[in-house]
Tab-separated table of C-alpha atoms in Angstrom:
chain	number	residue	atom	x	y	z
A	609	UNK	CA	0.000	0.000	0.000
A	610	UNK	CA	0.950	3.468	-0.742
A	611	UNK	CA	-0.450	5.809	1.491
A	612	UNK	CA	2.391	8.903	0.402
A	613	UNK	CA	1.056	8.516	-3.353
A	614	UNK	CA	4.692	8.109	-4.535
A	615	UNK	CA	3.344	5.962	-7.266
A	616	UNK	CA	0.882	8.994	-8.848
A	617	UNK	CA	0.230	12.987	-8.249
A	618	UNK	CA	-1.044	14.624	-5.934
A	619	UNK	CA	-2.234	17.802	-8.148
A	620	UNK	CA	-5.758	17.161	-7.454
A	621	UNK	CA	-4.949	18.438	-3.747
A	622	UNK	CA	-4.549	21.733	-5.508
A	623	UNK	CA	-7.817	22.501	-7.985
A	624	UNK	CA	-7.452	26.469	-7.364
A	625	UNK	CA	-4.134	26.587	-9.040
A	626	UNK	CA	-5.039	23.679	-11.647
A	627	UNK	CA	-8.102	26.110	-12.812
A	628	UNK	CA	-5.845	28.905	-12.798
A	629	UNK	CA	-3.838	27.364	-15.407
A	630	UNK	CA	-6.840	26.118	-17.034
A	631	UNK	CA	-7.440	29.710	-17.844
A	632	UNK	CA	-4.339	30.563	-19.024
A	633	UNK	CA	-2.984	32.533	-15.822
A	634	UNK	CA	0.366	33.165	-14.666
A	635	UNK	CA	0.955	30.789	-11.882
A	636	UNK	CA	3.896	30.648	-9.476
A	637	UNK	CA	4.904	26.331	-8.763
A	638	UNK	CA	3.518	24.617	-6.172
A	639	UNK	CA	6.873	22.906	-5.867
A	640	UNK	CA	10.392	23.427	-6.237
A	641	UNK	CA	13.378	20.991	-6.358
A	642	UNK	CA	16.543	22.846	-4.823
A	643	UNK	CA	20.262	22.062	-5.469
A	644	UNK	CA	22.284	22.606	-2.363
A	645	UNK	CA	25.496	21.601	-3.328
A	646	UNK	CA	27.133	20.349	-6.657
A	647	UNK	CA	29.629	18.461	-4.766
A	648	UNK	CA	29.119	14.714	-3.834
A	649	UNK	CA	30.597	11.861	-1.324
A	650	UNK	CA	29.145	8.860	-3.481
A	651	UNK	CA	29.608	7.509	-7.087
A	652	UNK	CA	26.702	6.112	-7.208
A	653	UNK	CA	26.504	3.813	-10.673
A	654	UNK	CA	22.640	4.870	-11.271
A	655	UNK	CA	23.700	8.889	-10.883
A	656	UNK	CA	21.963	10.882	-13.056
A	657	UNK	CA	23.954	14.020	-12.819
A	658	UNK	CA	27.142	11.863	-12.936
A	659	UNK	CA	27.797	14.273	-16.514
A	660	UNK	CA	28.145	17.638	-14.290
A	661	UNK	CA	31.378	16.273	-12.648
A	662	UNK	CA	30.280	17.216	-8.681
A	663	UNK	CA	31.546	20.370	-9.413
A	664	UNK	CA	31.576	21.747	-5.542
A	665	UNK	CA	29.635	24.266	-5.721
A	666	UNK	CA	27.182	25.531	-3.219
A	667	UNK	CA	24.106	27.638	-3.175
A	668	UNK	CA	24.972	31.140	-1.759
A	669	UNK	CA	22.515	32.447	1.979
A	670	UNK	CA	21.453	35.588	0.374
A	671	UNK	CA	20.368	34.191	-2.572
A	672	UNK	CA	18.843	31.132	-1.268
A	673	UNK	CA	17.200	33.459	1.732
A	674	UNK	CA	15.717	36.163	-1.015
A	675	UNK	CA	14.218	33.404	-3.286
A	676	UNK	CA	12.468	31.156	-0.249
A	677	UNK	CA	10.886	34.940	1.276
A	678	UNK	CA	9.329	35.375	-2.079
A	679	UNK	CA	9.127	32.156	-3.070
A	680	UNK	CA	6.562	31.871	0.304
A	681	UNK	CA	5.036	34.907	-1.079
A	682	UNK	CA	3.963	33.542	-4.305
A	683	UNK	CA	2.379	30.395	-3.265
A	684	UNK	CA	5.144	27.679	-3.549
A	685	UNK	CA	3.731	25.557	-0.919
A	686	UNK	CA	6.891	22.519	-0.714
A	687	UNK	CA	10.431	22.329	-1.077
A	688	UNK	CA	12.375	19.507	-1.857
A	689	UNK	CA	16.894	19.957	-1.373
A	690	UNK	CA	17.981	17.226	-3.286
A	691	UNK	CA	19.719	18.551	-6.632
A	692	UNK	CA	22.482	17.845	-8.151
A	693	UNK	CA	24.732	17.049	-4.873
A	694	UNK	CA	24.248	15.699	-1.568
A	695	UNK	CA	22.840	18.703	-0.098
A	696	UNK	CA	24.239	18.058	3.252
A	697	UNK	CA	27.556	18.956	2.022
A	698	UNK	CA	26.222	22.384	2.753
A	699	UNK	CA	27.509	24.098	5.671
A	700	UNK	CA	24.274	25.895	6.521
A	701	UNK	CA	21.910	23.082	5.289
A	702	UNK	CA	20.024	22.732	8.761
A	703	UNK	CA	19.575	26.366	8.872
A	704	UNK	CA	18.579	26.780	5.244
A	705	UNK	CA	15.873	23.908	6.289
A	706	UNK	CA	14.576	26.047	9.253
A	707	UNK	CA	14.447	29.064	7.597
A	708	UNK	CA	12.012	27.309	4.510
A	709	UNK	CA	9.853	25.986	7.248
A	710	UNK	CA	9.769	29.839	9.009
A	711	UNK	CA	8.514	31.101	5.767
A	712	UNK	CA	5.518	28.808	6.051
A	713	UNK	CA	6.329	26.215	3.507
A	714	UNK	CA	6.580	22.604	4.113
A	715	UNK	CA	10.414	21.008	3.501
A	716	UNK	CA	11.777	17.862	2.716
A	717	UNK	CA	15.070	16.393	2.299
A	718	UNK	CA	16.827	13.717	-0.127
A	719	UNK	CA	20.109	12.852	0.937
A	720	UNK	CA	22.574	9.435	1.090
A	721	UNK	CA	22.785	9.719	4.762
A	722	UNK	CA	26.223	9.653	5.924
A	723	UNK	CA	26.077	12.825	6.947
A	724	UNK	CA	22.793	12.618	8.773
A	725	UNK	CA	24.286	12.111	11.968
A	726	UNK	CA	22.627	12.512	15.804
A	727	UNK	CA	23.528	16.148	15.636
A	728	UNK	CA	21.966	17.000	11.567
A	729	UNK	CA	19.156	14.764	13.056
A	730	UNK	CA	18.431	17.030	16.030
A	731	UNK	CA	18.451	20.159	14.009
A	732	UNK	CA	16.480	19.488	11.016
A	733	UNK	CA	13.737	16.613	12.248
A	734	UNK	CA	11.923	19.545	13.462
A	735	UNK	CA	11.530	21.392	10.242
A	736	UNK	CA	10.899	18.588	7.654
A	737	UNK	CA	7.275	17.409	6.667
A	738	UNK	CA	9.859	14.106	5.538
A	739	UNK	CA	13.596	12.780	4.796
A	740	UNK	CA	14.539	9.614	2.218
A	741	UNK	CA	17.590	8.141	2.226
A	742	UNK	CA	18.867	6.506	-1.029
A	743	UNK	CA	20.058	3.045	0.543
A	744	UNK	CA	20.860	0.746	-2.426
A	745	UNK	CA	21.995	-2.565	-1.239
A	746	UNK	CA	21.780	-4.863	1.917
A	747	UNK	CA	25.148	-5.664	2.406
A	748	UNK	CA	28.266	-3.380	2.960
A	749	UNK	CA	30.611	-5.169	-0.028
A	750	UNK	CA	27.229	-4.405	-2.337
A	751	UNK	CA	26.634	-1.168	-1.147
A	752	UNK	CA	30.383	0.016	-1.934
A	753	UNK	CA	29.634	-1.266	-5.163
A	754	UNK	CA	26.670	0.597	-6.304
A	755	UNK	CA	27.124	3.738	-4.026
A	756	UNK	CA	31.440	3.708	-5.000
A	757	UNK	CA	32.167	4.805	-1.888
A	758	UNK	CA	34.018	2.929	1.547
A	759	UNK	CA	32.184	-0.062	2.738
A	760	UNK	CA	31.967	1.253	6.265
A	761	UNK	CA	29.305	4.184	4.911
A	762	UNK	CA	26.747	1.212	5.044
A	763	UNK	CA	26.793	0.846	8.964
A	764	UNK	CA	27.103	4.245	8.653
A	765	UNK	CA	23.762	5.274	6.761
A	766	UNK	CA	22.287	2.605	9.112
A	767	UNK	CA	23.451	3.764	12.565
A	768	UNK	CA	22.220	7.358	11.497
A	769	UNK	CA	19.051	6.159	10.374
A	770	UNK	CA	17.897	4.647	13.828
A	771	UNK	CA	19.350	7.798	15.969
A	772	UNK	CA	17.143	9.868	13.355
A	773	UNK	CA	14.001	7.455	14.381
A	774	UNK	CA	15.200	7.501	18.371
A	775	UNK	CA	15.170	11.208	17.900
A	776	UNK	CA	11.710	11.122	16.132
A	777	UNK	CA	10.320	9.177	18.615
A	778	UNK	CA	11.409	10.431	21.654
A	779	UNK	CA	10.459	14.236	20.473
A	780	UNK	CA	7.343	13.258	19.016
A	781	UNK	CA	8.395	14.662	15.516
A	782	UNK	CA	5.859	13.795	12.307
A	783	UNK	CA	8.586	13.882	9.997
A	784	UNK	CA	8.302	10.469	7.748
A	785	UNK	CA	11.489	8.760	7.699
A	786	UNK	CA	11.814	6.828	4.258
A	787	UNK	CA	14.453	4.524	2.348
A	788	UNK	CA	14.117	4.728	-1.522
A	789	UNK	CA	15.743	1.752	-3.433
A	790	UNK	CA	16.596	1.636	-7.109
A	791	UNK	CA	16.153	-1.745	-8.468
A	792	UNK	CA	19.367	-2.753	-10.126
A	793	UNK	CA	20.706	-6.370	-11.444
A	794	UNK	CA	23.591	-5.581	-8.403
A	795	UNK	CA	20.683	-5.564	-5.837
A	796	UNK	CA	17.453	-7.175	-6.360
A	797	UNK	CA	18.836	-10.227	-4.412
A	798	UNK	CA	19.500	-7.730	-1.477
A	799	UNK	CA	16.170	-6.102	-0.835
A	800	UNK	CA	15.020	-8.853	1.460
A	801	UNK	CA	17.991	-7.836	3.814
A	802	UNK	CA	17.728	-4.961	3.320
A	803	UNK	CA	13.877	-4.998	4.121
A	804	UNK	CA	14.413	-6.763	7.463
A	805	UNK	CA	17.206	-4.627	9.214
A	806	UNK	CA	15.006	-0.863	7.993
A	807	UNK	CA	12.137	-2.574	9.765
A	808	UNK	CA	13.901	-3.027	12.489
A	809	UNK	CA	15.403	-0.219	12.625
A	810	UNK	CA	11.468	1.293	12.914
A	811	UNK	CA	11.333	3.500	9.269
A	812	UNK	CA	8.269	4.495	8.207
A	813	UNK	CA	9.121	2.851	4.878
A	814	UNK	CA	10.911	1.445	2.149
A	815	UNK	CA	10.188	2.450	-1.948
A	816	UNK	CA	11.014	0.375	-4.538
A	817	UNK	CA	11.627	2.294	-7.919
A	818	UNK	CA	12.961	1.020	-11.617
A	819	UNK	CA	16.076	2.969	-12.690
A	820	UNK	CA	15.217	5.869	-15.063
A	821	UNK	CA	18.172	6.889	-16.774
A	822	UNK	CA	19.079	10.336	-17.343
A	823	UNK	CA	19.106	11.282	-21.400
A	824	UNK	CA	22.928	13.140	-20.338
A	825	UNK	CA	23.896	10.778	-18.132
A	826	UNK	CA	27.161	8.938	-18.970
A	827	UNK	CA	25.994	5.878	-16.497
A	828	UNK	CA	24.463	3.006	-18.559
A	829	UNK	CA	21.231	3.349	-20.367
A	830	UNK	CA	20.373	-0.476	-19.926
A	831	UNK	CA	21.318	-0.134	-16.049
A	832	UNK	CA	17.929	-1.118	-14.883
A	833	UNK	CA	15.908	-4.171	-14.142
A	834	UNK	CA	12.123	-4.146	-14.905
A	835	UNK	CA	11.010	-7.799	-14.430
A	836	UNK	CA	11.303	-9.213	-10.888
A	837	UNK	CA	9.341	-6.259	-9.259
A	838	UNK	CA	5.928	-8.050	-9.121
A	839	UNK	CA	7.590	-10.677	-7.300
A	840	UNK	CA	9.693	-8.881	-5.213
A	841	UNK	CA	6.529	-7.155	-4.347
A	842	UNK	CA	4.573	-10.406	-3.229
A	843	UNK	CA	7.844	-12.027	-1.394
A	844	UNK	CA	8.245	-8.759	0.509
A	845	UNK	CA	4.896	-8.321	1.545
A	846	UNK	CA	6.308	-10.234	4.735
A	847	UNK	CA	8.391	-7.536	6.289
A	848	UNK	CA	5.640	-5.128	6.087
A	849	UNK	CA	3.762	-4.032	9.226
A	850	UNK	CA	1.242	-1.504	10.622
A	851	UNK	CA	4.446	0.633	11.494
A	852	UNK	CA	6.618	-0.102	8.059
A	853	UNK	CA	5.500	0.042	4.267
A	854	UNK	CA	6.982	-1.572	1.447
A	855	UNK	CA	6.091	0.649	-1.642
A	856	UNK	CA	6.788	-0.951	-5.099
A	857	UNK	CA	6.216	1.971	-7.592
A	858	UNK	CA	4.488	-0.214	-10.072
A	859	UNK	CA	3.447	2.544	-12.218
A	860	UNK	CA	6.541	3.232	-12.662
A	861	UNK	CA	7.753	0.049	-13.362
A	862	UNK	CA	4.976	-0.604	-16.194
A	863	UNK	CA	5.797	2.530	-17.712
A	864	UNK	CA	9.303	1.761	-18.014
A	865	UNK	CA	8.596	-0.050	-21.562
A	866	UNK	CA	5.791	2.288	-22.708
A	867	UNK	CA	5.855	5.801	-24.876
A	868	UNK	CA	4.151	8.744	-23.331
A	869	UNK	CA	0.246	8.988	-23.654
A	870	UNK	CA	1.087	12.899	-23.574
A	871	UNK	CA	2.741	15.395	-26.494
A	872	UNK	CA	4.087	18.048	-24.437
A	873	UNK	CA	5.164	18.600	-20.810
A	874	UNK	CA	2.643	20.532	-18.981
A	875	UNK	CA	4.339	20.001	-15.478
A	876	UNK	CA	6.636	22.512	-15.980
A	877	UNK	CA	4.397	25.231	-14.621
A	878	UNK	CA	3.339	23.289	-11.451
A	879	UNK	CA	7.007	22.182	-10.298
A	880	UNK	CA	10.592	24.152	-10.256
A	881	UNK	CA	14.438	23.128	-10.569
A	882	UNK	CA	16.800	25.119	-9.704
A	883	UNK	CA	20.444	24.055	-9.269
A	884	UNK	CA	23.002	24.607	-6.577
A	885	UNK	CA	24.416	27.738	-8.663
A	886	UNK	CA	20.681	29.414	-9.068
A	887	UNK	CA	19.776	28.219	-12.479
A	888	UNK	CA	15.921	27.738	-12.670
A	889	UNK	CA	16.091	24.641	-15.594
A	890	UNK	CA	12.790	23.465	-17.157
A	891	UNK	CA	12.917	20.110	-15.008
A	892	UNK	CA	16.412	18.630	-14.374
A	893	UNK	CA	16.180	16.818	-18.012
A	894	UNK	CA	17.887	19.978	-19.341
A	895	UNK	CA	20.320	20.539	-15.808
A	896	UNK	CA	23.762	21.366	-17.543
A	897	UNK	CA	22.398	23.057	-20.859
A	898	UNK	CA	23.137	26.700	-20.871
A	899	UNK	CA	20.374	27.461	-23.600
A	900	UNK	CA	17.733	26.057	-21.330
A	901	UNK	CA	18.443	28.370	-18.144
A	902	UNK	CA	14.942	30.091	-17.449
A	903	UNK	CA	16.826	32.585	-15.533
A	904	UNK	CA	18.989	32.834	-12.081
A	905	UNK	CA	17.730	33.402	-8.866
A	906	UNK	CA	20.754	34.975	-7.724
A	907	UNK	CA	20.185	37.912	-10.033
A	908	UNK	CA	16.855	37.594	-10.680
A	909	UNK	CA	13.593	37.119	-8.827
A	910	UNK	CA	11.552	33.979	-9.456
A	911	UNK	CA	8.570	36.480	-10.766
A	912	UNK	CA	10.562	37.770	-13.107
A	913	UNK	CA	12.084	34.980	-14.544
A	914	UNK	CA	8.475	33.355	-14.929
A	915	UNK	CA	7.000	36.311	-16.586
A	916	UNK	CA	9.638	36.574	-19.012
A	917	UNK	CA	10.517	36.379	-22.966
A	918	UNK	CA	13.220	34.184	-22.046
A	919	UNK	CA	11.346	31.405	-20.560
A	920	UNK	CA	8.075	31.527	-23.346
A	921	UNK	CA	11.023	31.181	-25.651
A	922	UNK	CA	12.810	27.867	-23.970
A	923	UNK	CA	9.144	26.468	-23.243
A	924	UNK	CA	8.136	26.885	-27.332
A	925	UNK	CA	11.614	25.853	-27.942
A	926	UNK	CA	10.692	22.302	-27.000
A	927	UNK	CA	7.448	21.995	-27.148
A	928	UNK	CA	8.361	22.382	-31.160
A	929	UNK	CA	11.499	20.472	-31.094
A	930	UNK	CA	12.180	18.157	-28.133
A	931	UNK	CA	10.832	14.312	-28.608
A	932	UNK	CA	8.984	13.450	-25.261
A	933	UNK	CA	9.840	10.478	-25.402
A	934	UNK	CA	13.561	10.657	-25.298
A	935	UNK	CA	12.672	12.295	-22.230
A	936	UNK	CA	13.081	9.786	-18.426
A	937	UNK	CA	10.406	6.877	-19.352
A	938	UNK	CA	9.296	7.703	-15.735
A	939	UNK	CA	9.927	10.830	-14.744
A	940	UNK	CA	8.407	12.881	-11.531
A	941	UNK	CA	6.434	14.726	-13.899
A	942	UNK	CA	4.986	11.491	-15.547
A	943	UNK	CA	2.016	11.473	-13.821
A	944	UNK	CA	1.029	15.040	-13.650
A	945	UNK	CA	1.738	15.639	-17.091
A	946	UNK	CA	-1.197	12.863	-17.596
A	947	UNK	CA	-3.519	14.041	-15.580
A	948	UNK	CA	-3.270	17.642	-17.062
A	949	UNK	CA	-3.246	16.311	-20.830
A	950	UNK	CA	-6.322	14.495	-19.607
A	951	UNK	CA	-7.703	18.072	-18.708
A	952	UNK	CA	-6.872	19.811	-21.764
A	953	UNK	CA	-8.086	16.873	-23.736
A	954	UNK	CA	-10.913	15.115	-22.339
A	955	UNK	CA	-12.125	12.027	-23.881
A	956	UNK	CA	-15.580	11.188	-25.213
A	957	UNK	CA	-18.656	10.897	-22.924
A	958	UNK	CA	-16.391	12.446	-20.536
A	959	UNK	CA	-20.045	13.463	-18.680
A	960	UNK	CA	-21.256	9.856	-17.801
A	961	UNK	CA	-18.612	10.193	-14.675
């Protein structure tokens, strides 16, 4: 069961803005993906930025501080720091994370964990609506493997993980702790493990997602493997409980062989990237191409940059030129972008509901 809707959209949460849209209006993202850092501790053999190089850098406090104030102001309602780095590489990450959730907009965090130690734990928990790990193995020897880092980051991720529930707990925090897994040929004979010792550990849960390869990305395009997750599903079934979810994103999974049921990307009004040097990209298909930079938040404000030439330009760009389907086969736009093609094209007796 998936009771986060990681598997679908949650855009029906938000019909005010959808109508909006509808009508043609200027509207401001409900969402926004936010690069902390360029820089990265793993080499992680699924990476989809793996092209950029981890360049180190980091997103500047004014700039990030401006943006979130008016960000809050316009209506974004969630931020996500995940980006192109592990954002925790950030010196001020906590605070950035506090400051988000001052401004009245709910925060959430995608990190590795080996830097989510007892004392990251104690400052952010507080602040986040919820935190996933990317955990990709069961063993240590695997884990180095896949994540090309030290073995002993394993124990690592996993010590950190149960001080972050202990601190949870104890405080009474609602922050959802999750584990996300990428289904690789390296690992599917791992999950079970893997399964067991998050459950014990007392996460809220543990997602299950094909690999969707990056159209840059230099890692390889036939990386994934998109038969065994029925069965994984049923065999796991076991290790879930009333406390601890096993979430196979089966959409996901079926769509992995399919072509889009959509023409052009209508997400792009509803959710924001912006990388760890202020670019505001598209979605983070295009992260790395200098002609698809919307604008900067470091030197201009998100308003602007929305409202501009520059972006109806990119946006017609590809909506003439780029073939959705060389896009991700299951992107985080996927879903939305059929529900809103659904909208804008309703099918026939559309009235018999």
């Amino acid at each position: 069961m998936d009771n986060f809707r990681l598997d679908s959209h949650k855009l029906m949460y938000h019909v005010s803005r959808v109508n909006q849209w509808l009508d043609g209006k200027k509207i401001f993202p409900i969402y926004v993906e936010l690069g902390l850092s360029g820089g990265c501790n793993h080499r992680c053999v699924f990476c989809a930025f793996d092209y950029l190089k981890y360049k180190p850098g980091m997103l500047g406090e004014n700039c990030f501080k401006k943006f979130l104030s008016e960000a809050s102001k316009g209506g974004v309602r969630a931020v996500l720091f995940s980006g192109e780095g592990e954002p925790l590489l950030h010196p001020k990450a906590a605070e950035f994370i506090a400051f988000a959730k001052k401004k009245k907009i709910d925060v959430a965090l995608s990190t590795n964990g080996v830097y989510l130690d007892r004392f990251a734990s104690q400052k952010i928990l507080p602040h986040l609506s919820w935190i996933r790990v990317s955990l990709n193995a069961g063993s240590a020897k695997n884990y180095a493997l896949i994540h090309g880092t030290n073995a002993q980051d394993f124990q690592t991720v996993l010590d950190n993980l149960k001080n972050a529930v202990s601190i949870k707990k104890k405080n009474k925090y609602s922050c959802v702790i999750g584990v996300q897994l990428i289904l690789l040929p390296h690992n599917n004979k791992e999950v079970f493990n893997l399964a067991r010792k998050l459950r014990e550990i007392g996460v809220d849960y543990l997602a299950i997602k094909p690999f969707s390869w990056h159209p840059l990305s230099i890692s390889d395009e036939h990386l994934g493997i998109y038969r065994e997750d029925h069965i994984l599903q049923n065999k796991l079934a076991k290790y879930a409980n009333k406390d601890f979810q096993i979430i196979s994103r089966e959409h996901s999974f079926d769509k992995m062989g399919e072509f889009k049921t959509y023409k052009k990307c209508f997400g792009f009004d509803f959710i924001s990237h912006i990388t760890a040097s202020g670019d505001v990209m598209p979605c983070n298909a295009f992260v790395g191409k200098k002609e698809f930079v919307l604008g900067n938040i470091c030197k201009s404000s998100l308003s602007a940059i929305l409202k501009s030439r520059k972006r109806k330009v990119i946006f017609n760009k590809i909506y003439r030129d780029w073939d959705i389907n060389k896009c991700r086969k299951s992107c985080r736009l996927d879903e939305i972008n059929c529900y809103l093609y659904g909208l804008k094209h309703p099918v026939r007796h559309h009235n018999f509901i």
